[in-house]
Amino acid sequence: MEATGKYANADMVCKDAQQTVDFCKQIMGGVEK
């Protein structure tokens, strides 16, 4: 998991980029497929 510095702000990025919500959930560990 490379979610340390680059995706450290995934919380904000998720809200800013709603189109990447899919990726956000993946890096956040919320993959409910």
mmCIF file of N, CA and C in Angstrom:
data_model
loop_
_atom_site.group_PDB
_atom_site.id
_atom_site.type_symbol
_atom_site.label_atom_id
_atom_site.label_comp_id
_atom_site.label_asym_id
_atom_site.label_seq_id
_atom_site.Cartn_x
_atom_site.Cartn_y
_atom_site.Cartn_z
ATOM 1 N N MET A 1 0.838 -1.200 0.000
ATOM 2 C CA MET A 1 0.000 0.000 0.000
ATOM 3 C C MET A 1 0.874 1.251 0.000
ATOM 4 N N GLU A 2 0.742 2.025 -1.058
ATOM 5 C CA GLU A 2 1.546 3.250 -1.133
ATOM 6 C C GLU A 2 0.739 4.465 -0.690
ATOM 7 N N ALA A 3 -0.147 4.260 0.259
ATOM 8 C CA ALA A 3 -0.978 5.379 0.719
ATOM 9 C C ALA A 3 -0.374 5.993 1.977
ATOM 10 N N THR A 4 0.740 6.643 1.797
ATOM 11 C CA THR A 4 1.386 7.240 2.962
ATOM 12 C C THR A 4 1.591 8.735 2.751
ATOM 13 N N GLY A 5 2.240 9.090 1.661
ATOM 14 C CA GLY A 5 2.496 10.514 1.417
ATOM 15 C C GLY A 5 1.688 11.008 0.231
ATOM 16 N N LYS A 6 1.780 10.253 -0.868
ATOM 17 C CA LYS A 6 1.058 10.654 -2.079
ATOM 18 C C LYS A 6 -0.450 10.678 -1.831
ATOM 19 N N TYR A 7 -0.957 9.597 -1.260
ATOM 20 C CA TYR A 7 -2.397 9.518 -1.003
ATOM 21 C C TYR A 7 -2.726 9.813 0.456
ATOM 22 N N ALA A 8 -1.830 10.539 1.081
ATOM 23 C CA ALA A 8 -2.054 10.852 2.497
ATOM 24 C C ALA A 8 -3.294 11.733 2.624
ATOM 25 N N ASN A 9 -3.536 12.539 1.582
ATOM 26 C CA ASN A 9 -4.697 13.426 1.606
ATOM 27 C C ASN A 9 -5.845 12.828 0.815
ATOM 28 N N ALA A 10 -5.906 11.516 0.804
ATOM 29 C CA ALA A 10 -6.969 10.827 0.051
ATOM 30 C C ALA A 10 -8.332 11.347 0.504
ATOM 31 N N ASP A 11 -8.420 11.688 1.768
ATOM 32 C CA ASP A 11 -9.685 12.191 2.299
ATOM 33 C C ASP A 11 -10.129 13.430 1.529
ATOM 34 N N MET A 12 -9.200 14.359 1.332
ATOM 35 C CA MET A 12 -9.526 15.595 0.602
ATOM 36 C C MET A 12 -9.634 15.322 -0.889
ATOM 37 N N VAL A 13 -8.702 14.539 -1.386
ATOM 38 C CA VAL A 13 -8.712 14.212 -2.815
ATOM 39 C C VAL A 13 -10.023 13.547 -3.192
ATOM 40 N N CYS A 14 -10.506 12.714 -2.291
ATOM 41 C CA CYS A 14 -11.766 12.003 -2.553
ATOM 42 C C CYS A 14 -12.897 13.005 -2.695
ATOM 43 N N LYS A 15 -12.933 13.956 -1.790
ATOM 44 C CA LYS A 15 -14.004 14.959 -1.837
ATOM 45 C C LYS A 15 -13.811 15.896 -3.019
ATOM 46 N N ASP A 16 -12.553 16.175 -3.335
ATOM 47 C CA ASP A 16 -12.265 17.080 -4.458
ATOM 48 C C ASP A 16 -12.512 16.376 -5.786
ATOM 49 N N ALA A 17 -12.027 15.165 -5.875
ATOM 50 C CA ALA A 17 -12.191 14.405 -7.131
ATOM 51 C C ALA A 17 -13.223 13.304 -6.952
ATOM 52 N N GLN A 18 -14.462 13.635 -7.147
ATOM 53 C CA GLN A 18 -15.525 12.632 -6.963
ATOM 54 C C GLN A 18 -15.427 11.553 -8.030
ATOM 55 N N GLN A 19 -14.787 11.874 -9.124
ATOM 56 C CA GLN A 19 -14.657 10.872 -10.201
ATOM 57 C C GLN A 19 -13.657 9.790 -9.793
ATOM 58 N N THR A 20 -12.841 10.073 -8.806
ATOM 59 C CA THR A 20 -11.860 9.075 -8.380
ATOM 60 C C THR A 20 -12.341 8.369 -7.115
ATOM 61 N N VAL A 21 -13.628 8.508 -6.849
ATOM 62 C CA VAL A 21 -14.187 7.889 -5.641
ATOM 63 C C VAL A 21 -13.885 6.395 -5.628
ATOM 64 N N ASP A 22 -13.868 5.810 -6.820
ATOM 65 C CA ASP A 22 -13.581 4.372 -6.922
ATOM 66 C C ASP A 22 -12.178 4.087 -6.404
ATOM 67 N N PHE A 23 -11.232 4.914 -6.841
ATOM 68 C CA PHE A 23 -9.843 4.718 -6.426
ATOM 69 C C PHE A 23 -9.696 5.044 -4.939
ATOM 70 N N CYS A 24 -10.442 6.036 -4.530
ATOM 71 C CA CYS A 24 -10.388 6.439 -3.121
ATOM 72 C C CYS A 24 -10.804 5.281 -2.227
ATOM 73 N N LYS A 25 -11.888 4.662 -2.599
ATOM 74 C CA LYS A 25 -12.384 3.539 -1.788
ATOM 75 C C LYS A 25 -11.368 2.406 -1.768
ATOM 76 N N GLN A 26 -10.663 2.256 -2.870
ATOM 77 C CA GLN A 26 -9.683 1.164 -2.948
ATOM 78 C C GLN A 26 -8.506 1.434 -2.014
ATOM 79 N N ILE A 27 -7.979 2.653 -2.094
ATOM 80 C CA ILE A 27 -6.841 2.986 -1.242
ATOM 81 C C ILE A 27 -7.275 3.076 0.216
ATOM 82 N N MET A 28 -8.542 3.380 0.427
ATOM 83 C CA MET A 28 -9.044 3.493 1.799
ATOM 84 C C MET A 28 -9.382 2.113 2.357
ATOM 85 N N GLY A 29 -9.457 1.142 1.459
ATOM 86 C CA GLY A 29 -9.754 -0.214 1.925
ATOM 87 C C GLY A 29 -11.251 -0.436 1.995
ATOM 88 N N GLY A 30 -11.982 0.313 1.203
ATOM 89 C CA GLY A 30 -13.442 0.161 1.232
ATOM 90 C C GLY A 30 -13.932 -0.467 -0.059
ATOM 91 N N VAL A 31 -13.224 -1.481 -0.511
ATOM 92 C CA VAL A 31 -13.621 -2.140 -1.762
ATOM 93 C C VAL A 31 -14.762 -3.124 -1.495
ATOM 94 N N GLU A 32 -15.971 -2.628 -1.624
ATOM 95 C CA GLU A 32 -17.131 -3.500 -1.385
ATOM 96 C C GLU A 32 -17.696 -3.961 -2.716
ATOM 97 N N LYS A 33 -16.953 -4.830 -3.402
ATOM 98 C CA LYS A 33 -17.406 -5.281 -4.730
ATOM 99 C C LYS A 33 -18.341 -6.463 -4.567
#
